[in-house]
């Protein structure tokens, strides 16, 4: 019997956290190990990345750690950015987009924006639209004391703000990052625009609230929601539709920050096994033929990279059946990180051709 | 200005876990410290308590540890119980009730019952109704693989089974333990029967999903739900209505079992500060006058203890204003337990008169 395999093309993970320092050294090379060739890097370091010098320096550091990976870089949206700086960074091709965090919703988001008032950033959005930069949005409303916004409905409550942004900037490419709810999927489908997309993580295709309840290792923001939401995300991810593509939101934390009785760090680390995790889900749905759209064609098209020769000439990721792929219990060097589904078996592995 | 104080009567906590061994030695005396005189003790030891010998021995042990506390004892409902044994235990006054756990929903519930089929226990329920025993129900449907029951709706999905039980045994006293949802409160109010009540914990009057998300110390089963549910629970608890009374579900775990990246123990430990926690909430609602109903008159009436001379002659718990009551960071001996709201300030303290 011939080996079952799929050419996934030039694979992209359009939402990756590789952090800084020792963690960055440990984690950056695992992007390639997980079957990813092009990685869009999140800027929520401490302090956040808001200057050309820092984004250039960070990218060079990542390239030194993993020369085969293509790093797409981003700024962190806050008041330190000016339209002039954004235009210059775009012209220099230092960044592909800007990440927008509502203040207070997730790891290192305290310098983020007030999602009730995007208008002060409208001059920046205008430049972004002109310069073909992507706006990456963490789409959650922050909770208000004694209010009704919780981790469960924070994304749903944010959706009208995203629709308004699209109406005000129809030519700006906007991504609702790591979407987690049926309502978000339905909004993206209703808009059906080549300028509005959603990324979907690997872990949100597997987890529901019961999986992170009592298991901080599966706790992330936005939190995994209900079974009906998971089903809708699986349907969207495996559909092949152009406005859904992969962004792992792989977010490593040292194990000691995940093993606390109070204040566990939010984030699931998936980079090392990204493509095998996804293959598992696509296989279950009988949709492995659509996996290359989700991880390659759709993100490359949305980010206008299908004509980028450097990227298009990169080796392809080949997915092949290997039923005894066991997820490591821990990824370690000086620091220890527990990967998603640690110790579990996966059916697939990756190679490059 | 005279000191603000309230005579709460003979105070009851009708749902307490004191465990076994070293934990039991550490925790049992804290029931009195928290302002509670009468404690209904849960039988989910390992193995669960299902014999007269064991319940008698357990009670004697608790009395030795805390001579001023009145312990009301219970059996654990499973197939080891027979109607004859239950009748004998009731005649001997060894137990006041029987606790029913759906298998698999919480700590040490693996020997519990299938909530889709209570009928095999109907002969026991018949005896319980005749002997004035109380049925204490952990009212959650267990999840089914790939099904739609989660920690959020497990209680709501259970409610029809409870209503059916009440229809089939209208004279059996049934308590929906540690109720957590607006739907449960509304069902209890709709039934409006002297034979159906709900206990409410202290922590569910303070917590919502966002408080346990990432904070295993606040993780318990049933989990704290949404702000609307919390508001409805506060309204019920402070209403003075006879079918709502206090059951702390205080459930201590060693700190190391709460500080794990996987499989954190479910349970919030509140015994040491029960009454001050409650007073805080009742004060905020301007309902301190109803606190004695919630912790004394309502539970004593439901359990038919208002004519029990031994109990009614016990000292009263006096609540008094003391704004600098600081919750300990940790309760410890050989084992360490983190109390609810560790390190926070409370406005009230208790004494006995």
XYZ file of C-alpha atoms in Angstrom, chain B residues 2-350:
349
model
C -22.708 51.020 69.808
C -21.136 48.042 68.051
C -23.192 46.737 65.136
C -24.112 43.106 65.821
C -26.634 40.431 64.880
C -27.774 37.357 66.795
C -27.798 34.663 64.111
C -29.228 31.926 66.374
C -27.979 28.338 66.148
C -26.070 28.504 62.893
C -26.034 25.674 60.358
C -23.898 24.764 57.388
C -25.842 21.994 55.695
C -23.102 20.884 53.281
C -19.551 20.442 54.555
C -16.618 18.323 53.431
C -14.086 17.636 56.165
C -12.385 14.685 54.458
C -10.321 12.112 56.305
C -6.906 11.730 57.978
C -4.646 14.759 58.421
C -6.943 17.004 56.392
C -9.853 16.129 58.666
C -7.791 16.990 61.742
C -6.820 20.360 60.290
C -10.205 21.354 58.916
C -12.855 20.028 61.322
C -12.134 22.601 64.069
C -12.405 25.451 61.550
C -16.155 24.891 61.220
C -16.707 26.480 64.607
C -14.150 29.187 63.880
C -16.220 30.180 60.853
C -19.314 30.718 62.977
C -21.095 27.399 62.397
C -22.652 25.307 65.157
C -24.398 22.530 63.206
C -22.646 20.913 60.248
C -24.105 18.428 57.799
C -21.187 16.225 56.779
C -20.772 14.828 53.293
C -19.967 11.133 52.920
C -17.707 11.156 49.851
C -14.679 9.652 51.508
C -12.663 6.980 49.786
C -14.335 4.514 49.953
C -17.652 6.336 50.397
C -19.608 5.953 53.632
C -22.306 3.329 53.190
C -22.379 1.462 56.522
C -23.629 2.214 60.008
C -20.278 1.279 61.533
C -18.383 3.717 59.403
C -20.762 6.616 59.858
C -20.758 6.108 63.636
C -16.980 5.894 63.722
C -16.597 8.971 61.482
C -18.982 11.010 63.621
C -17.162 10.044 66.834
C -13.892 11.103 65.270
C -15.308 14.479 64.261
C -16.818 15.044 67.701
C -13.437 14.354 69.282
C -11.870 16.946 66.974
C -14.520 19.608 67.598
C -16.696 18.848 70.650
C -18.818 22.005 70.333
C -19.920 21.253 66.780
C -23.052 19.198 66.137
C -22.418 16.824 63.248
C -25.307 15.619 61.130
C -24.252 12.600 59.134
C -25.137 11.115 55.774
C -24.769 8.013 53.641
C -23.485 7.971 50.073
C -26.157 6.691 47.708
C -25.035 3.670 45.757
C -25.868 0.045 45.277
C -24.326 -0.988 48.570
C -27.264 0.600 50.377
C -30.443 -1.413 50.966
C -33.834 -0.154 52.148
C -33.354 -2.224 55.305
C -29.993 -0.674 56.089
C -31.350 2.813 55.481
C -34.348 2.162 57.754
C -32.090 0.834 60.487
C -29.693 3.796 60.230
C -32.645 6.184 60.425
C -34.102 4.389 63.474
C -30.711 4.531 65.170
C -30.512 8.234 64.259
C -27.054 7.679 62.731
C -27.872 9.681 59.646
C -30.098 12.627 58.708
C -29.949 12.029 55.007
C -28.351 10.442 51.977
C -26.202 12.173 49.420
C -26.723 11.387 45.760
C -23.851 12.007 43.350
C -24.167 11.478 39.634
C -21.149 9.365 38.712
C -18.222 11.374 37.384
C -19.267 14.952 38.095
C -17.050 15.902 41.026
C -14.494 14.862 43.687
C -14.873 11.185 44.642
C -18.093 10.754 42.711
C -16.986 7.757 40.666
C -19.109 5.418 42.772
C -22.200 7.556 42.282
C -25.447 6.902 40.446
C -26.618 7.131 36.870
C -28.869 10.217 36.902
C -30.765 8.894 33.910
C -32.049 6.020 36.003
C -33.033 6.793 39.573
C -35.756 4.117 39.597
C -33.509 1.419 40.964
C -33.245 3.525 44.129
C -36.969 4.079 44.472
C -37.314 1.497 47.277
C -34.681 3.440 49.208
C -36.396 6.774 48.525
C -39.645 5.250 49.793
C -38.004 4.339 53.087
C -36.335 7.741 53.293
C -39.682 9.504 52.921
C -41.208 7.308 55.646
C -38.260 7.819 57.994
C -37.943 11.575 57.454
C -34.508 11.364 55.862
C -33.376 14.084 53.482
C -32.147 13.352 49.956
C -29.198 15.634 49.161
C -28.656 15.828 45.442
C -25.621 17.004 43.538
C -27.744 18.127 40.603
C -25.618 17.864 37.482
C -25.863 15.692 34.410
C -22.533 14.099 33.625
C -21.041 15.020 30.248
C -21.280 12.588 27.349
C -18.444 12.351 24.812
C -19.046 14.789 21.933
C -22.339 15.787 23.520
C -23.611 19.230 24.433
C -23.503 18.981 28.210
C -20.740 21.107 29.683
C -19.926 22.392 33.132
C -22.100 25.393 32.248
C -25.405 23.687 31.526
C -25.004 20.420 33.487
C -27.179 21.701 36.339
C -29.874 23.098 34.067
C -30.047 19.783 32.222
C -30.495 17.973 35.525
C -33.483 19.992 36.751
C -36.235 17.932 35.055
C -34.958 14.798 36.829
C -35.286 16.587 40.149
C -38.824 17.732 39.410
C -39.773 14.186 38.453
C -38.337 12.854 41.702
C -40.447 15.346 43.631
C -43.574 14.336 41.708
C -42.865 10.655 42.397
C -42.038 11.249 46.074
C -43.910 14.382 47.146
C -43.264 13.599 50.838
C -39.548 13.061 50.434
C -37.461 16.046 51.473
C -35.119 16.813 48.586
C -32.316 19.378 48.490
C -30.703 20.577 45.311
C -27.251 21.085 46.783
C -25.041 24.092 45.950
C -27.328 25.432 43.253
C -25.574 27.776 40.843
C -27.965 28.867 38.103
C -30.866 31.266 37.709
C -32.822 28.352 36.243
C -32.374 26.269 39.404
C -33.495 29.127 41.644
C -36.538 29.636 39.482
C -37.438 25.945 39.606
C -37.241 25.892 43.414
C -39.454 28.982 43.594
C -41.930 27.539 41.124
C -42.245 24.321 43.143
C -42.641 26.319 46.383
C -42.841 23.205 48.519
C -41.747 22.679 52.093
C -40.176 19.457 50.816
C -37.924 20.901 48.120
C -35.087 23.280 48.920
C -31.744 24.402 47.572
C -28.572 25.104 49.435
C -26.396 27.990 48.294
C -22.683 28.316 49.026
C -20.815 31.426 50.140
C -18.446 31.372 47.195
C -21.167 31.174 44.547
C -22.442 34.505 45.887
C -19.101 36.064 44.903
C -17.722 34.177 41.913
C -18.451 34.035 38.210
C -16.714 32.129 35.424
C -14.061 34.843 35.059
C -12.945 34.284 38.649
C -12.057 30.607 38.216
C -10.780 30.948 34.672
C -7.015 30.752 35.223
C -7.473 30.601 39.014
C -7.872 26.960 40.068
C -8.234 28.070 43.683
C -11.753 29.253 42.718
C -12.541 26.172 40.646
C -15.262 23.939 42.041
C -18.080 21.754 40.812
C -20.631 22.961 39.985
C -18.561 25.774 38.527
C -19.533 29.376 39.185
C -21.603 30.572 36.243
C -22.466 33.961 34.728
C -23.086 37.340 36.380
C -26.850 36.939 35.865
C -26.737 33.662 37.764
C -24.756 35.184 40.606
C -27.258 38.022 40.914
C -30.153 35.533 41.063
C -28.373 33.458 43.737
C -27.747 36.554 45.845
C -31.384 37.519 45.523
C -32.494 34.013 46.581
C -30.062 33.694 49.492
C -30.872 37.103 50.944
C -34.644 36.784 50.372
C -35.379 34.943 53.598
C -37.528 32.468 51.654
C -37.768 29.095 53.428
C -36.474 26.980 50.540
C -33.073 28.645 50.366
C -30.481 28.089 53.043
C -26.773 27.754 53.615
C -24.636 24.814 52.560
C -21.054 25.965 52.100
C -19.812 22.983 50.120
C -16.528 23.916 51.766
C -14.161 21.458 50.140
C -10.514 21.646 51.181
C -7.728 20.368 48.980
C -3.973 20.487 49.622
C -2.485 23.456 47.777
C -0.422 21.153 45.572
C -3.619 19.604 44.189
C -4.886 23.073 43.271
C -1.610 24.166 41.640
C -1.313 21.841 38.679
C -1.282 22.451 34.969
C -3.642 19.471 34.529
C -6.312 17.964 36.713
C -6.658 20.556 39.457
C -8.894 19.411 42.308
C -12.406 20.892 42.288
C -13.502 22.599 45.485
C -13.339 25.898 47.339
C -12.476 25.879 51.037
C -14.605 28.334 53.036
C -15.287 26.812 56.486
C -12.920 29.030 58.457
C -14.735 32.237 57.405
C -18.207 31.039 56.391
C -20.317 33.534 58.266
C -18.087 36.574 57.605
C -18.120 35.769 53.851
C -21.928 35.621 53.910
C -22.250 38.748 56.045
C -20.266 40.661 53.449
C -22.789 39.793 50.740
C -25.885 40.291 52.908
C -24.528 43.664 54.027
C -24.020 44.796 50.435
C -27.645 43.920 49.721
C -28.897 45.669 52.868
C -30.279 42.292 53.982
C -28.324 41.467 57.146
C -31.656 41.029 58.925
C -32.298 37.962 56.747
C -28.974 36.266 57.442
C -30.303 34.352 60.471
C -33.056 32.868 58.305
C -30.490 31.714 55.751
C -28.097 30.134 58.245
C -30.405 29.108 61.084
C -34.196 29.163 60.920
C -34.637 27.900 57.348
C -32.218 24.943 57.574
C -33.376 23.937 61.069
C -36.994 23.975 59.908
C -36.309 22.024 56.719
C -34.359 19.362 58.630
C -37.106 19.258 61.316
C -34.687 20.289 64.054
C -36.588 23.207 65.591
C -37.794 20.912 68.379
C -34.424 19.290 68.972
C -33.579 20.480 72.490
C -29.899 19.656 72.290
C -29.523 21.773 69.173
C -31.868 24.585 70.178
C -30.045 25.056 73.491
C -26.660 25.566 71.851
C -24.930 28.964 72.031
C -25.891 31.485 69.393
C -23.498 32.831 66.841
C -23.175 36.606 67.183
C -22.050 38.471 64.098
C -20.275 41.732 64.816
C -18.644 44.412 62.745
C -14.867 44.168 62.629
C -13.552 45.755 59.514
C -10.020 44.451 59.661
C -10.766 40.726 59.585
C -8.069 39.492 57.199
C -8.490 36.088 55.568
C -5.398 33.957 56.188
C -3.140 33.362 53.191
C -2.981 29.705 54.101
C -4.399 27.294 56.704
C -1.750 24.786 57.587
C -0.384 22.029 59.640
C 1.237 19.118 57.838
C -0.886 20.063 54.865
C -1.595 23.479 53.444
C -4.983 24.729 52.307
C -5.632 28.113 50.709
C -8.918 29.603 51.919
C -11.353 31.471 49.710
C -10.428 35.157 49.333
C -7.012 34.520 50.909
C -5.409 37.752 52.057
C -8.542 39.860 51.495
C -10.261 41.920 54.164
C -13.721 41.176 55.496
C -15.934 43.518 57.509
C -17.307 41.030 60.021
C -16.323 38.551 62.676
C -18.172 36.083 64.916
